[in-house]
CSV table of N, CA and C in Angstrom, one decimal:
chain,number,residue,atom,x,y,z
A,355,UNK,N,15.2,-6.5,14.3
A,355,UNK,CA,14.2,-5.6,14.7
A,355,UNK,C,13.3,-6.3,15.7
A,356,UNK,N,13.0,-6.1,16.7
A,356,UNK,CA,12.2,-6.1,17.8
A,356,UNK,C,10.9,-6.3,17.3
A,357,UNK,N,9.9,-7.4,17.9
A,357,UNK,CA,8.7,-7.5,17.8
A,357,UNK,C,7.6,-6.5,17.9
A,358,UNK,N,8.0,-5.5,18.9
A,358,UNK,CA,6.7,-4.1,18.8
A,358,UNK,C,7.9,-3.0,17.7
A,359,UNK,N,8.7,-3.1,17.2
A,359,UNK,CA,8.7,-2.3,16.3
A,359,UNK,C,8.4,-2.7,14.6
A,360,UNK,N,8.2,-4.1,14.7
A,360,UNK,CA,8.1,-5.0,13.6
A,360,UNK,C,6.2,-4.8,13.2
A,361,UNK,N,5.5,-4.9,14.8
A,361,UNK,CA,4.0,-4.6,14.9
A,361,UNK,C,3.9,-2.9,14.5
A,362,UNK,N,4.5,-2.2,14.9
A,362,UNK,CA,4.2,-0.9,14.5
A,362,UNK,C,4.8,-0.3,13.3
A,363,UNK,N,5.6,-0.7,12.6
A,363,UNK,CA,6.1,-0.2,11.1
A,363,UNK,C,4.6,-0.9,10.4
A,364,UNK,N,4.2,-2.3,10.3
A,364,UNK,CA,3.2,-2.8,9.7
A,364,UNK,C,1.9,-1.9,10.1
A,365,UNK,N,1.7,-1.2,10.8
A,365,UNK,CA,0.8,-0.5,11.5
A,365,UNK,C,0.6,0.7,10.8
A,366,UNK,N,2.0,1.4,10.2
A,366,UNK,CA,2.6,2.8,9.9
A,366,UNK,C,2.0,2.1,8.4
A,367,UNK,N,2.8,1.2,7.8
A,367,UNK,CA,3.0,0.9,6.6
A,367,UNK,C,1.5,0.7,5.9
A,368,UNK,N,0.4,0.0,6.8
A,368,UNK,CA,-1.0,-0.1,6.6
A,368,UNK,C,-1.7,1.4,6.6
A,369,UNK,N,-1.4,1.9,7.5
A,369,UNK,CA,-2.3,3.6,7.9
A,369,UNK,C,-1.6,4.4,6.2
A,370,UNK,N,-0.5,4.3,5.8
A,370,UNK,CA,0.3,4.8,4.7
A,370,UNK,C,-0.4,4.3,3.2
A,371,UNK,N,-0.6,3.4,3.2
A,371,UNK,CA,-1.5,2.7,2.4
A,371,UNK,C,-2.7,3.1,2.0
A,372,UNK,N,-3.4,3.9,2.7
A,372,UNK,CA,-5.1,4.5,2.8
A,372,UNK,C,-4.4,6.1,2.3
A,373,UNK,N,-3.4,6.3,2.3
A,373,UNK,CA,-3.2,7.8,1.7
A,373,UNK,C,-3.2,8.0,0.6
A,374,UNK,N,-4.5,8.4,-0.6
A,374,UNK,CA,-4.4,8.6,-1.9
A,374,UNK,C,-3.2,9.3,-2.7
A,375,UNK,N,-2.5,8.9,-3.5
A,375,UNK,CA,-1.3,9.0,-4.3
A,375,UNK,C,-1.9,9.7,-5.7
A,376,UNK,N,-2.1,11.2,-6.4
A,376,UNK,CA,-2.3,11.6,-7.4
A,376,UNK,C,-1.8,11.9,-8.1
A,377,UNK,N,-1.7,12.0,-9.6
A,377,UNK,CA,-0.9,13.3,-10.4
A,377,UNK,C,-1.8,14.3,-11.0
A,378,UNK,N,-2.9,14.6,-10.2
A,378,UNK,CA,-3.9,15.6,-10.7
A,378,UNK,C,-4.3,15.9,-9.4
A,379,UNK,N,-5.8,16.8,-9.7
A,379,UNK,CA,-6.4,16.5,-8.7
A,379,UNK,C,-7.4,15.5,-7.9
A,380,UNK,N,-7.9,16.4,-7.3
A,380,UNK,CA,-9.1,14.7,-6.3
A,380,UNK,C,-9.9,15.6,-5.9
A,381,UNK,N,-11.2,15.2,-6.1
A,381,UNK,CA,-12.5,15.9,-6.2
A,381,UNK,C,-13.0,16.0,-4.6
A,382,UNK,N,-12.1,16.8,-4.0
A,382,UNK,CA,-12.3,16.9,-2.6
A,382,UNK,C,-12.3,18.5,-1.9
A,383,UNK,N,-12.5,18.6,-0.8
A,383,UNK,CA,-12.0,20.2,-0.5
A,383,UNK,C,-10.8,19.6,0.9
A,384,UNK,N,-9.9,20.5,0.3
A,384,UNK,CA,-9.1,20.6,1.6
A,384,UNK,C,-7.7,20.9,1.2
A,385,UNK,N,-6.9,21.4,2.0
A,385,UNK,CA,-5.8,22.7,2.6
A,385,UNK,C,-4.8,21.7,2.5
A,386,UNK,N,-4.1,22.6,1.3
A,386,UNK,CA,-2.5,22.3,1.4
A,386,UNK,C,-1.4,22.0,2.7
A,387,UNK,N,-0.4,21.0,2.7
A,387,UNK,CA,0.2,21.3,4.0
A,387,UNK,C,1.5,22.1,3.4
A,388,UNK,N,2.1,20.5,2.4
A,388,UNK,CA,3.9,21.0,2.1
A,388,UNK,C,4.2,20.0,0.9
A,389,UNK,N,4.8,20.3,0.6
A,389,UNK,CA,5.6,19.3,-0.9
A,389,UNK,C,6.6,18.7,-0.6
A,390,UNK,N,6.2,17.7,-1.0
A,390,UNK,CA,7.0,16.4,-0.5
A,390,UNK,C,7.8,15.5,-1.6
A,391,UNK,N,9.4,15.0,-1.8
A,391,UNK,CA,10.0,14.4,-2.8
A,391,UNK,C,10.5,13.1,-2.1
A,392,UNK,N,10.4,11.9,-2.9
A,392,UNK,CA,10.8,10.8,-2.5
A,392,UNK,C,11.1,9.8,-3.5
A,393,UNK,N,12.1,8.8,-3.4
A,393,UNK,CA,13.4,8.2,-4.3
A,393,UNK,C,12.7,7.0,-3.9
A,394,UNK,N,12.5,6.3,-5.2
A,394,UNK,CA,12.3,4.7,-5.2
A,394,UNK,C,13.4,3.7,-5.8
A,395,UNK,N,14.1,3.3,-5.8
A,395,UNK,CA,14.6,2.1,-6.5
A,395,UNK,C,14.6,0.6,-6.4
A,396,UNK,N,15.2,-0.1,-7.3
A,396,UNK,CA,15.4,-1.5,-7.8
A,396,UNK,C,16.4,-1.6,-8.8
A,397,UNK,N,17.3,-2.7,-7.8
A,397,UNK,CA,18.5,-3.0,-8.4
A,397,UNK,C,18.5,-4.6,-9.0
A,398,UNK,N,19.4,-4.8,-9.9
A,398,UNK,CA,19.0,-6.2,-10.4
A,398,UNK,C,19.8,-7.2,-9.3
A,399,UNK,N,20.4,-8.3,-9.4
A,399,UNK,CA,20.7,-9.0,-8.9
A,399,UNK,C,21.1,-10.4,-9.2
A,400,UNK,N,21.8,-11.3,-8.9
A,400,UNK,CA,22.2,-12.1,-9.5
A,400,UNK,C,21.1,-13.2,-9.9
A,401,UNK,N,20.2,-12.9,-9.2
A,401,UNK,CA,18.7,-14.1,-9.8
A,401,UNK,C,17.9,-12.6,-9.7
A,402,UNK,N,18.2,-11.5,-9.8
A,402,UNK,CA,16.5,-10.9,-9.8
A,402,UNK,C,16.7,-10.2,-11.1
A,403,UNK,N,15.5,-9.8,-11.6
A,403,UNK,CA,15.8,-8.4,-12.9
A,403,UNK,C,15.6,-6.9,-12.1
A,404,UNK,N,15.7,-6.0,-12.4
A,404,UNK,CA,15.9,-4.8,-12.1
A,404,UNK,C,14.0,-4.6,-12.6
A,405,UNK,N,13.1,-3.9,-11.7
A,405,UNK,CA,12.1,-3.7,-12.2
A,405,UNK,C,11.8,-2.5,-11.6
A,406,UNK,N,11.0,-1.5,-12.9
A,406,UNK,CA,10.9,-0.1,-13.1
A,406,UNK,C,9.5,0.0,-12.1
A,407,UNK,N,8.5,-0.8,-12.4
A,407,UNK,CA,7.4,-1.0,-11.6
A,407,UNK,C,7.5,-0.8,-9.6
A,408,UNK,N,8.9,-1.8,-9.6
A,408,UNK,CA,9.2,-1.8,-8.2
A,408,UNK,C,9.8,-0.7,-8.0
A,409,UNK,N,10.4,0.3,-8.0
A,409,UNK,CA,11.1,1.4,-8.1
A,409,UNK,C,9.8,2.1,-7.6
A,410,UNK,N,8.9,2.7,-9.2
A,410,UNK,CA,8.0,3.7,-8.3
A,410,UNK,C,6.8,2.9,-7.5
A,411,UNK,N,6.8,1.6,-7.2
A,411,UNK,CA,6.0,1.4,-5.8
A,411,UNK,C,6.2,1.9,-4.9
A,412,UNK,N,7.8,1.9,-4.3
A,412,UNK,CA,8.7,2.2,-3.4
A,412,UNK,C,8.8,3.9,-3.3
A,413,UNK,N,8.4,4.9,-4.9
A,413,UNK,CA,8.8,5.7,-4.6
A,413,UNK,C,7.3,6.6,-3.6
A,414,UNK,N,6.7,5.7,-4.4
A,414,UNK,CA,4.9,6.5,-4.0
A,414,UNK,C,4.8,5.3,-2.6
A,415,UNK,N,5.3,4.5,-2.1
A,415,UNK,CA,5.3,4.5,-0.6
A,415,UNK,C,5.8,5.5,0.0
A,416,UNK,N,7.2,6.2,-0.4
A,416,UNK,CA,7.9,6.8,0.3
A,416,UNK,C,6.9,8.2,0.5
A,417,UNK,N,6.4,8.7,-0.6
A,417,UNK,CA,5.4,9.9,-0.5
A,417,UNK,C,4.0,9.6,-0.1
A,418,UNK,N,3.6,8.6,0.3
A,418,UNK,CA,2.1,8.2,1.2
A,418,UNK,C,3.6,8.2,3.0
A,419,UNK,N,4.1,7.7,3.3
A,419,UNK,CA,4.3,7.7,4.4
A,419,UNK,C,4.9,9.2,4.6
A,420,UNK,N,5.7,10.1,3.2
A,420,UNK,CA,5.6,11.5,4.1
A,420,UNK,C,4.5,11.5,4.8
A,421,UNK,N,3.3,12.2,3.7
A,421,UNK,CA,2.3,12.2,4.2
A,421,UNK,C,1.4,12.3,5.3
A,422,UNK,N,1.8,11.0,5.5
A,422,UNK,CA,0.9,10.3,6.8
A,422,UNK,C,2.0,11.2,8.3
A,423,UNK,N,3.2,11.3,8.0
A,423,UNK,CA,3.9,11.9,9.1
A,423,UNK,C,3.9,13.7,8.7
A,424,UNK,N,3.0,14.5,7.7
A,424,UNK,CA,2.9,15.5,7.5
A,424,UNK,C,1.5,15.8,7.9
A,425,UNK,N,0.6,14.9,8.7
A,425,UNK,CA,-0.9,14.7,8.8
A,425,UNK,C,-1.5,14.6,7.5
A,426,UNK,N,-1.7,14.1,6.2
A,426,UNK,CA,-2.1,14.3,5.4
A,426,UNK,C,-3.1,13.2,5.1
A,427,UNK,N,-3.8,13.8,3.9
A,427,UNK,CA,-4.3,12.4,3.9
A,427,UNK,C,-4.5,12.0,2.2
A,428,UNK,N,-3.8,12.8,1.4
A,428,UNK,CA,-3.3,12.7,0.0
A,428,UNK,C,-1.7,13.4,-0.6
A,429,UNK,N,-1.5,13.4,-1.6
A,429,UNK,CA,-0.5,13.6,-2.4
A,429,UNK,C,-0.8,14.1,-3.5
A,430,UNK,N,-1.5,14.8,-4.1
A,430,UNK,CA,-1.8,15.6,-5.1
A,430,UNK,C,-0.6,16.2,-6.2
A,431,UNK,N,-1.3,16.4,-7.4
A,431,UNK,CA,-0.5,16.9,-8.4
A,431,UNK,C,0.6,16.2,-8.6
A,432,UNK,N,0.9,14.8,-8.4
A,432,UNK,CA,2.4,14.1,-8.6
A,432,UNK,C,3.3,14.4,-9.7
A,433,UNK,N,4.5,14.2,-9.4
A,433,UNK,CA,5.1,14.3,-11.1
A,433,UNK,C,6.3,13.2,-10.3
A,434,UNK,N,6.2,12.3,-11.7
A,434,UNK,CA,7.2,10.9,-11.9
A,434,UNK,C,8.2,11.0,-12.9
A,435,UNK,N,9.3,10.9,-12.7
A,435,UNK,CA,10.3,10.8,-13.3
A,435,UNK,C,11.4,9.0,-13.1
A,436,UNK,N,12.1,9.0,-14.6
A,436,UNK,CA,12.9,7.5,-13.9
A,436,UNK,C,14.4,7.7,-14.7
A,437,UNK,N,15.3,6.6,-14.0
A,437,UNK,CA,16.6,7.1,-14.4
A,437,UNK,C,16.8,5.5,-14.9
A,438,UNK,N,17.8,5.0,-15.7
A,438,UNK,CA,18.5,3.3,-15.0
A,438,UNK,C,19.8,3.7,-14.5
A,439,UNK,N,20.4,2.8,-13.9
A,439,UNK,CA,21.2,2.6,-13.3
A,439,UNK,C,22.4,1.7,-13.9
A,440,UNK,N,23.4,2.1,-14.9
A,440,UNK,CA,24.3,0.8,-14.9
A,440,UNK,C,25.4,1.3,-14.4
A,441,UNK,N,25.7,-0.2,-14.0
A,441,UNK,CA,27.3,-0.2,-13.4
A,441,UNK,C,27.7,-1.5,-13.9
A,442,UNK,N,28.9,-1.7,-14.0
A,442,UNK,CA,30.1,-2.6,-14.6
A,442,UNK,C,29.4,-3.9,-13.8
A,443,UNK,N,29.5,-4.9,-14.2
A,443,UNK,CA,29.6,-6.8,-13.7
A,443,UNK,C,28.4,-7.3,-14.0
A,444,UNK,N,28.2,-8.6,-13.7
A,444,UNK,CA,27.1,-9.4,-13.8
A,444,UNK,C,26.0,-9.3,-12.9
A,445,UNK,N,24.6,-9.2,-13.2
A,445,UNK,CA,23.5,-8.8,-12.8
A,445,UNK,C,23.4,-7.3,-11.9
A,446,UNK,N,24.4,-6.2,-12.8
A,446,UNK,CA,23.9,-4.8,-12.0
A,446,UNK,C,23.3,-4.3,-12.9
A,447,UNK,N,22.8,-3.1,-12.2
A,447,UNK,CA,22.2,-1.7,-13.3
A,447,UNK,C,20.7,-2.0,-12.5
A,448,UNK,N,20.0,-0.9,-12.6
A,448,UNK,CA,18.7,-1.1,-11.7
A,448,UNK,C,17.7,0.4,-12.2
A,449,UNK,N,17.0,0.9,-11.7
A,449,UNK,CA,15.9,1.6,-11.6
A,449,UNK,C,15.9,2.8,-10.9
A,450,UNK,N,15.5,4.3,-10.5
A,450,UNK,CA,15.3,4.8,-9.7
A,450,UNK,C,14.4,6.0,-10.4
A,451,UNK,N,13.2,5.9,-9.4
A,451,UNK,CA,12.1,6.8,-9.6
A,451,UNK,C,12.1,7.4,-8.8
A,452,UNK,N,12.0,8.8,-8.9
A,452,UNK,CA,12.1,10.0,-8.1
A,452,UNK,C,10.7,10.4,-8.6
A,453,UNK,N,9.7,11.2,-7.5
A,453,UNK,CA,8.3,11.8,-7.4
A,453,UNK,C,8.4,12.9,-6.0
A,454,UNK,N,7.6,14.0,-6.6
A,454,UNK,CA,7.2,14.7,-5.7
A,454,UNK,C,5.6,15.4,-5.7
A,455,UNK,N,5.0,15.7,-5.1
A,455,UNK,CA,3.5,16.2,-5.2
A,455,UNK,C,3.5,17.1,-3.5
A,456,UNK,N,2.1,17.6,-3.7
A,456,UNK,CA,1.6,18.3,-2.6
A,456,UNK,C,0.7,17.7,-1.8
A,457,UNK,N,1.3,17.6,-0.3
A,457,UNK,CA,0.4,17.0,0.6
A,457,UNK,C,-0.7,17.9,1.0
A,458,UNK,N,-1.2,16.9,1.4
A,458,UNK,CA,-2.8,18.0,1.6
A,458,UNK,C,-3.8,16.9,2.8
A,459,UNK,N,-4.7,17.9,3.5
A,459,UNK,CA,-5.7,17.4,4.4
A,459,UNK,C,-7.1,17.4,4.1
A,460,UNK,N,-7.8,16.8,3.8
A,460,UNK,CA,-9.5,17.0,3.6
A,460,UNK,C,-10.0,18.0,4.9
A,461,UNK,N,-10.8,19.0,3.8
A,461,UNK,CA,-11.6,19.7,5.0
A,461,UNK,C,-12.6,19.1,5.5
């Protein structure tokens, strides 16, 4: 990856960061955009453990960066779900958190 696309994912990935992630509401006024679903995982590995925590970080990044590319500036009403993952050998099987909520803009 190229150094100004390395500078601007970290740019995207920071601005994504400032977008509140809810499963309720937020004591704010402002206009629905669209509903948004997004897949987190974590697989284990021959030195790593499989972690459920890392999964929905990954999955509630994935719904702050809709967001941020839906103009938004939250995720309201979330709903989290998790699966494991096994498969056959040494150090598999892993994590995957699926979330979706409603993007929304402050008036």
């Amino acid at each position: 990856m190229a150094k100004a696309d390395q500078v601007a994912r970290a740019q995207m990935l920071e601005q994504a960061a400032a977008v509140i992630v809810s499963t309720g509401e937020v004591q704010a006024n402002y206009q629905p955009i669209k509903i948004v679903f997004a897949i987190g995982g974590s697989r284990a590995g021959v030195f790593k453990v499989a972690s459920p925590q890392e999964a929905f970080e990954r999955a509630t990044q994935s719904l702050q960066i809709a967001a941020l590319g839906a103009g938004g500036n939250a995720v309201v009403n979330c709903s989290f779900g998790y699966s494991e993952v096994a498969t056959q050998g040494c150090g598999s099987g892993g994590f995957t958190v699926h979330g979706y909520g409603t993007v929304v803009r402050f008036a």
